[in-house]
GROMACS .gro file of C-alpha atoms in nm:
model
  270
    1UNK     CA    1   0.000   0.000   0.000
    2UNK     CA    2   0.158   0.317  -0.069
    3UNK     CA    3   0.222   0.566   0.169
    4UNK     CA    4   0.144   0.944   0.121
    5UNK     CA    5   0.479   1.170   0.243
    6UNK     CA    6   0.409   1.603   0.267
    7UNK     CA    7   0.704   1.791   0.310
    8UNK     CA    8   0.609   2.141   0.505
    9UNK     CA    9   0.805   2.463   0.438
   10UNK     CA   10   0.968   2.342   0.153
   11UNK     CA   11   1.267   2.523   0.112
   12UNK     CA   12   1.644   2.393   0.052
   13UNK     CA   13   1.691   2.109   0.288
   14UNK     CA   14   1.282   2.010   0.160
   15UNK     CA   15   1.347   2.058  -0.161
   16UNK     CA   16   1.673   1.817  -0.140
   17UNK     CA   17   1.464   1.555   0.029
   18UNK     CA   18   1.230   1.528  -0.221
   19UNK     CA   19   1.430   1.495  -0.505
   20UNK     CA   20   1.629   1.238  -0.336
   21UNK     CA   21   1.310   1.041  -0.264
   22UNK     CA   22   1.205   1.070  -0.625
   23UNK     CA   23   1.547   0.944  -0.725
   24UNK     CA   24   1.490   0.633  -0.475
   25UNK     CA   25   1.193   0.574  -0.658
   26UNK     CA   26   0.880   0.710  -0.456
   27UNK     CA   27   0.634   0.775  -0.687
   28UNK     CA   28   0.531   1.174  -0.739
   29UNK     CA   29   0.120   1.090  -0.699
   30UNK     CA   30   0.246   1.006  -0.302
   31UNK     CA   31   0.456   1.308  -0.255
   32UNK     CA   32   0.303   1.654  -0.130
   33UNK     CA   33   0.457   1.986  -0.023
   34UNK     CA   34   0.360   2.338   0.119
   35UNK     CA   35   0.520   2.668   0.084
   36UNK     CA   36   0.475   2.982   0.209
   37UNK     CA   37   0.468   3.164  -0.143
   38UNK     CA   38   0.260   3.025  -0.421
   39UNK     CA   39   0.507   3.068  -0.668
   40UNK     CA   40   0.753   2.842  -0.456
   41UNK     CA   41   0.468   2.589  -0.462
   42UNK     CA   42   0.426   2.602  -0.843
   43UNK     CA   43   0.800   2.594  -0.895
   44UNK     CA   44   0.796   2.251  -0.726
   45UNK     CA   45   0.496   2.114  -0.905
   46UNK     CA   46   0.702   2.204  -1.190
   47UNK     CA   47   1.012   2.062  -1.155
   48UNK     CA   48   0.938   1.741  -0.961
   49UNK     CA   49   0.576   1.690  -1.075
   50UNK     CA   50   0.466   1.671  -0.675
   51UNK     CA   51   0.114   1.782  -0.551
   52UNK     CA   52   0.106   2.165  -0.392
   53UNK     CA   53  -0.115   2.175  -0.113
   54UNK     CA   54  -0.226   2.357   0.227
   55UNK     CA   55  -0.095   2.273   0.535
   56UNK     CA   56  -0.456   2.181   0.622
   57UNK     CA   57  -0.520   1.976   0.323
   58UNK     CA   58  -0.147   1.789   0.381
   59UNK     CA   59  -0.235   1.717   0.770
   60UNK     CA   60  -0.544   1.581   0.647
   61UNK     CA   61  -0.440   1.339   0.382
   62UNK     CA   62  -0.112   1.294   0.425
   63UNK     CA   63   0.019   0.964   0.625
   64UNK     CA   64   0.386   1.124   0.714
   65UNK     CA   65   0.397   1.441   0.756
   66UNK     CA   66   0.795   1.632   0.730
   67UNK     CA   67   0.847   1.945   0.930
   68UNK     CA   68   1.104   2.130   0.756
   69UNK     CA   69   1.025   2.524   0.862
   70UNK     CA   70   1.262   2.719   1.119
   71UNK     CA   71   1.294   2.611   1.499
   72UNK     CA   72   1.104   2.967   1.564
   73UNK     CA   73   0.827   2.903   1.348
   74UNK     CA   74   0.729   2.550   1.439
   75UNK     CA   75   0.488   2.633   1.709
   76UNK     CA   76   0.274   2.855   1.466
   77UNK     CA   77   0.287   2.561   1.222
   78UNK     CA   78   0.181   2.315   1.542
   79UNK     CA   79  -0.136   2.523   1.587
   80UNK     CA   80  -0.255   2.523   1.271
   81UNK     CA   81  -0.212   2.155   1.217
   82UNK     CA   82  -0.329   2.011   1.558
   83UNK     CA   83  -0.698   2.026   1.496
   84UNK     CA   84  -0.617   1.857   1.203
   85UNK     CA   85  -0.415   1.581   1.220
   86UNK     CA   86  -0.476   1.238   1.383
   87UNK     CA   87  -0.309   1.035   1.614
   88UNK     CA   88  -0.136   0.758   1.369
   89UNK     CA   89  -0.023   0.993   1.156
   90UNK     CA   90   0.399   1.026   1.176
   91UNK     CA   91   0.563   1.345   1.228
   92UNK     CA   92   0.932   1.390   1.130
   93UNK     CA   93   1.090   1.696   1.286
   94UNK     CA   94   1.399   1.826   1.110
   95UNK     CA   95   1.384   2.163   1.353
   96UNK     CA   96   1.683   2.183   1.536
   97UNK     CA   97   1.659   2.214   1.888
   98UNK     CA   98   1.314   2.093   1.949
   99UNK     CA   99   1.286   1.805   2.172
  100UNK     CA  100   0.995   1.571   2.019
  101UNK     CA  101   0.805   1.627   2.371
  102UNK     CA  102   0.748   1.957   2.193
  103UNK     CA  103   0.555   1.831   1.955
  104UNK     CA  104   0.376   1.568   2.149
  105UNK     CA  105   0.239   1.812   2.388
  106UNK     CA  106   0.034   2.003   2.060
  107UNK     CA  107  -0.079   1.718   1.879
  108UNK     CA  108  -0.324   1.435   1.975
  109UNK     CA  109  -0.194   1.193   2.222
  110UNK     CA  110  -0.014   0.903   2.113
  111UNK     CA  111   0.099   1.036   1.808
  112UNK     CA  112   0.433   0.929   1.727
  113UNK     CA  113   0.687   1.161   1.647
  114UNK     CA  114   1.077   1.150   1.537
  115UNK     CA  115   1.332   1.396   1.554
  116UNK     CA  116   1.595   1.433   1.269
  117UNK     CA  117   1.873   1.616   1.240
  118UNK     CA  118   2.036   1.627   0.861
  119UNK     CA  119   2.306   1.865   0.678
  120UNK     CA  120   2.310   2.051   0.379
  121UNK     CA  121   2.524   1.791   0.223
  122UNK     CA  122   2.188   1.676   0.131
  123UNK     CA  123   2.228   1.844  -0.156
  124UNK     CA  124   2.427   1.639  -0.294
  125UNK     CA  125   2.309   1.311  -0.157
  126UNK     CA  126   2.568   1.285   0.122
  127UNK     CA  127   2.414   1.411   0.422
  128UNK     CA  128   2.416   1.278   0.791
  129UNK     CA  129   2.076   1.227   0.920
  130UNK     CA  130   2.037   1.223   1.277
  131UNK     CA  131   1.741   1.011   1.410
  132UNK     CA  132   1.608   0.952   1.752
  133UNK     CA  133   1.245   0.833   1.847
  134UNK     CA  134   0.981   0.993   2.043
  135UNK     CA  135   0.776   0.879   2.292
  136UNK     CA  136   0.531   0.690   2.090
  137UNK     CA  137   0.803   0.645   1.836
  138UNK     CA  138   0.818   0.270   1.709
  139UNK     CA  139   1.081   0.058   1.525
  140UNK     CA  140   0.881   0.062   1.208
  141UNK     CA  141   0.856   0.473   1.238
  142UNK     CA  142   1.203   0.490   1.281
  143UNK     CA  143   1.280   0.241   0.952
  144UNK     CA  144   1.040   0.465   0.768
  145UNK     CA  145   1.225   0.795   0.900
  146UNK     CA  146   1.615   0.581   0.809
  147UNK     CA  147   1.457   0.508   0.434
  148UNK     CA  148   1.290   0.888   0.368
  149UNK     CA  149   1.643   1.043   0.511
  150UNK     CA  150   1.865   0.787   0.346
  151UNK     CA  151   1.758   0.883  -0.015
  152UNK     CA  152   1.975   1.177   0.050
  153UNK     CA  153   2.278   1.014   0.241
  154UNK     CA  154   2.348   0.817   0.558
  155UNK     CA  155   2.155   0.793   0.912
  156UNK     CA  156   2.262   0.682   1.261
  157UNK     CA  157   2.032   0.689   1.505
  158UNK     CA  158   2.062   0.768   1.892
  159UNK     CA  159   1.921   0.839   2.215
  160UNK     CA  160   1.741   1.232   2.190
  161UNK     CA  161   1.971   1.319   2.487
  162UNK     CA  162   2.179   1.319   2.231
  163UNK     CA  163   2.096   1.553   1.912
  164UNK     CA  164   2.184   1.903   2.083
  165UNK     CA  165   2.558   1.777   2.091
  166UNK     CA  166   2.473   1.626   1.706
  167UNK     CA  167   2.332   1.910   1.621
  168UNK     CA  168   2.634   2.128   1.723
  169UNK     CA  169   2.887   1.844   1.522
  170UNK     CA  170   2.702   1.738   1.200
  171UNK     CA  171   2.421   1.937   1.177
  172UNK     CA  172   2.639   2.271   1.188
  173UNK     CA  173   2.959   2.050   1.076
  174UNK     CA  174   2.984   2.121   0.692
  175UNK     CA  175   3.033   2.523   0.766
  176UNK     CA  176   3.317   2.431   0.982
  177UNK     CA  177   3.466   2.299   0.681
  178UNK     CA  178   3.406   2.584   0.442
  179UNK     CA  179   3.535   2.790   0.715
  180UNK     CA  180   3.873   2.621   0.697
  181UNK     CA  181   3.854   2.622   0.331
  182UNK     CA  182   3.782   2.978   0.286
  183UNK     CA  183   4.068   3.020   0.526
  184UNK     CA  184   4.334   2.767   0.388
  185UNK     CA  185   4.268   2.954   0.051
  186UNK     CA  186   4.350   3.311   0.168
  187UNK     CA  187   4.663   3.160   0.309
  188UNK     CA  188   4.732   3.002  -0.064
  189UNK     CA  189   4.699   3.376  -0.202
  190UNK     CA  190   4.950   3.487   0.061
  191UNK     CA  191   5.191   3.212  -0.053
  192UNK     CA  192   5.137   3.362  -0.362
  193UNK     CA  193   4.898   3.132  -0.558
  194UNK     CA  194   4.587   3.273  -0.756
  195UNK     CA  195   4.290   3.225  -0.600
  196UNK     CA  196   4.152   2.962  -0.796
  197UNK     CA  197   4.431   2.713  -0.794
  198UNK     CA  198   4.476   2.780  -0.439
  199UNK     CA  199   4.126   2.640  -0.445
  200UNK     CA  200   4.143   2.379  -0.655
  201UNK     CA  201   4.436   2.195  -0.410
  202UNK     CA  202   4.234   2.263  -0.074
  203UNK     CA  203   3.919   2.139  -0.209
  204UNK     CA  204   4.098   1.826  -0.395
  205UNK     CA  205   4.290   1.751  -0.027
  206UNK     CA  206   4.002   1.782   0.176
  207UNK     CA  207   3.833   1.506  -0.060
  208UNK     CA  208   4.113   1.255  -0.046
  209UNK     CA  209   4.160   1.327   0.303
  210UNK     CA  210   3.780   1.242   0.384
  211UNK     CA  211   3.765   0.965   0.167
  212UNK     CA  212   4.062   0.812   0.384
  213UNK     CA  213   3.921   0.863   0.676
  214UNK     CA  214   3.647   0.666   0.579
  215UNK     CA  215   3.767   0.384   0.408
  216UNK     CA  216   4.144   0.314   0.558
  217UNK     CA  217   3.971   0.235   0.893
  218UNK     CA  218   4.304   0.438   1.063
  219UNK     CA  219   4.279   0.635   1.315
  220UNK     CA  220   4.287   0.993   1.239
  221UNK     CA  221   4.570   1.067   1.448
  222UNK     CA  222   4.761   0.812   1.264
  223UNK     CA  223   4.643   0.941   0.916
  224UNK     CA  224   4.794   1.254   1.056
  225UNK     CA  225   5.129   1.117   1.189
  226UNK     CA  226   5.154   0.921   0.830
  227UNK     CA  227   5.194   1.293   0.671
  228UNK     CA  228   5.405   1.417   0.954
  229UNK     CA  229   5.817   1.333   0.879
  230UNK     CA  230   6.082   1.449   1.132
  231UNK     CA  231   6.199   1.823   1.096
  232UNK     CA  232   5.933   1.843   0.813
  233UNK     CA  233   5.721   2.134   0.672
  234UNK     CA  234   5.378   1.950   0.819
  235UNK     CA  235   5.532   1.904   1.187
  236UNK     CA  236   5.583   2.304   1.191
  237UNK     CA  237   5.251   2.373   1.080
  238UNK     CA  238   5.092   2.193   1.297
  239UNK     CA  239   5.274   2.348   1.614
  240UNK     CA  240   5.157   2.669   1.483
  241UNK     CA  241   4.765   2.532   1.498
  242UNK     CA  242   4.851   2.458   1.826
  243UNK     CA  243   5.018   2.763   1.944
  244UNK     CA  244   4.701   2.961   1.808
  245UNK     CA  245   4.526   2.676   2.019
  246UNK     CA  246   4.307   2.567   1.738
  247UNK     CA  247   4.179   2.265   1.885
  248UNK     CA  248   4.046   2.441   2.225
  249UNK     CA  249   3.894   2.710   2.003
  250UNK     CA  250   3.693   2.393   1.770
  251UNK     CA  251   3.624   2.218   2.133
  252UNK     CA  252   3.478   2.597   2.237
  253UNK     CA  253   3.290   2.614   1.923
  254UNK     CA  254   3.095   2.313   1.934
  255UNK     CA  255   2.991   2.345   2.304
  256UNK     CA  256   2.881   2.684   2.194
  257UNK     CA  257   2.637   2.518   1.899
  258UNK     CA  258   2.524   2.291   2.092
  259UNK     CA  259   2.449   2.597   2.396
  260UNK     CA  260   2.265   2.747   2.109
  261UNK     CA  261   2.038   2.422   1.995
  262UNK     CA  262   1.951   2.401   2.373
  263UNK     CA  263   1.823   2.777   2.370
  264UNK     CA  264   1.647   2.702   2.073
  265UNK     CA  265   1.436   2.397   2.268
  266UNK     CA  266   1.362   2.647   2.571
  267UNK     CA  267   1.213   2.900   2.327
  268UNK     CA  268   1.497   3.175   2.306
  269UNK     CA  269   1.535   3.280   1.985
  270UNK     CA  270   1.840   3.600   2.072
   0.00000   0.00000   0.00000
């Protein structure tokens, strides 16, 4: 029996789940979506042949229902789809920060509800979903959750104690990496390369280097020591990152991100 899936607030991270579903084969006549703007809904209709449709109308006839709008907007969505949607029907929460009680206290009781948090990555099929289970969360809603999310890339699921500290390491993870980037490739132009080779080397490293760490099976440190001869150019480079102390500031800045996704779960939004 097929399954009807609405995406709400479809916007990037939406918009990269349902073409990854399509591409996994779900068939358009069981896909749905909302958007704020009309012409964001016909764009969609468009391009992936999916059904536009209220938030109402998607509560109503939709079997799994994906939350995709902004932590600070998810209560207003809640309200308008309480009255309206009954107890078997799944929620998926991709809303960072909000703890799955949040949901369960707005919508009928019983209803089951799972928390995901993914990357942008998606794009490109090769995000890292984060799932954990509500309450009335079961094993078969959490394999339904694993094969929506892994259309666009790999899941893991864990306890929901756990997805503020996720949140703060994957969920916020790939713009750690284009921070580095963007700053490896000024250093390049201060070496004196153009800007676009300088590029070209970082992005081409970074790729090798993540594709080693996940195939080798090594542990990064010895990846790192592998690179790292006696008296060498790496070993003074990497005393520098430490005299800077880069890896207290990256341990600061995750506990930071994940301070943030707890704010966002007790309502602060400054």
């Amino acid at each position: 029996m097929s399954q009807k899936v609405a995406v709400l607030g479809t916007g990037k991270i939406g918009e990269a789940l349902l073409s990854g579903m399509i591409r996994a084969g779900w068939a358009t006549a069981d896909l749905l979506v909302t958007a704020r703007r009309p012409e964001r809904a016909e764009e969609l209709r468009t391009r992936y042949g999916v059904t536009p449709v209220t938030n109402t109308e998607a509560a109503k006839t939709a079997d799994t229902l994906i939350l995709t709008v902004k932590p600070q907007d998810m209560g207003t969505l809640l309200d308008e789809l309480a009255p309206h949607v009954p107890a078997d029907r799944l929620i998926i929460s991709g809303a960072a920060g909000i703890p799955t009680s949040f949901f369960e206290e707005r919508l009928a009781a019983g209803t089951p509800v799972v928390r995901v948090m993914t990357n942008t990555p998606a794009l490109v099929d090769e995000a890292m979903s984060v799932i954990s289970a509500g309450s009335h969360a079961t094993e078969q809603h959490l394999a339904h959750a694993e094969e929506i999310f892994g259309a666009v890339g790999k899941t893991l699921r864990v306890p929901e104690t756990q997805q503020d500290a996720c949140t703060a390491l994957s969920g916020s993870g790939p713009a750690y990496f284009f921070y580095l980037v963007e700053a490896m490739t000024d250093a390049g132009i201060l070496l004196g390369l153009p800007r676009d080779k300088a590029h070209d080397l970082i992005v081409q490293s970074a790729i090798g280097a993540a594709v080693m760490l996940r195939d080798s099976g090594e542990h990064p440190v010895k990846l790192r020591e592998n690179v790292t001869s006696p008296a060498g150019t790496t070993i003074n480079a990497i005393r520098e990152l430490e005299n800077h102390g880069v890896r207290a500031a990256l341990i600061a800045a995750l506990e930071a991100a994940r301070d943030r996704s707890r704010e966002l779960a007790s309502g602060k939004k400054d």
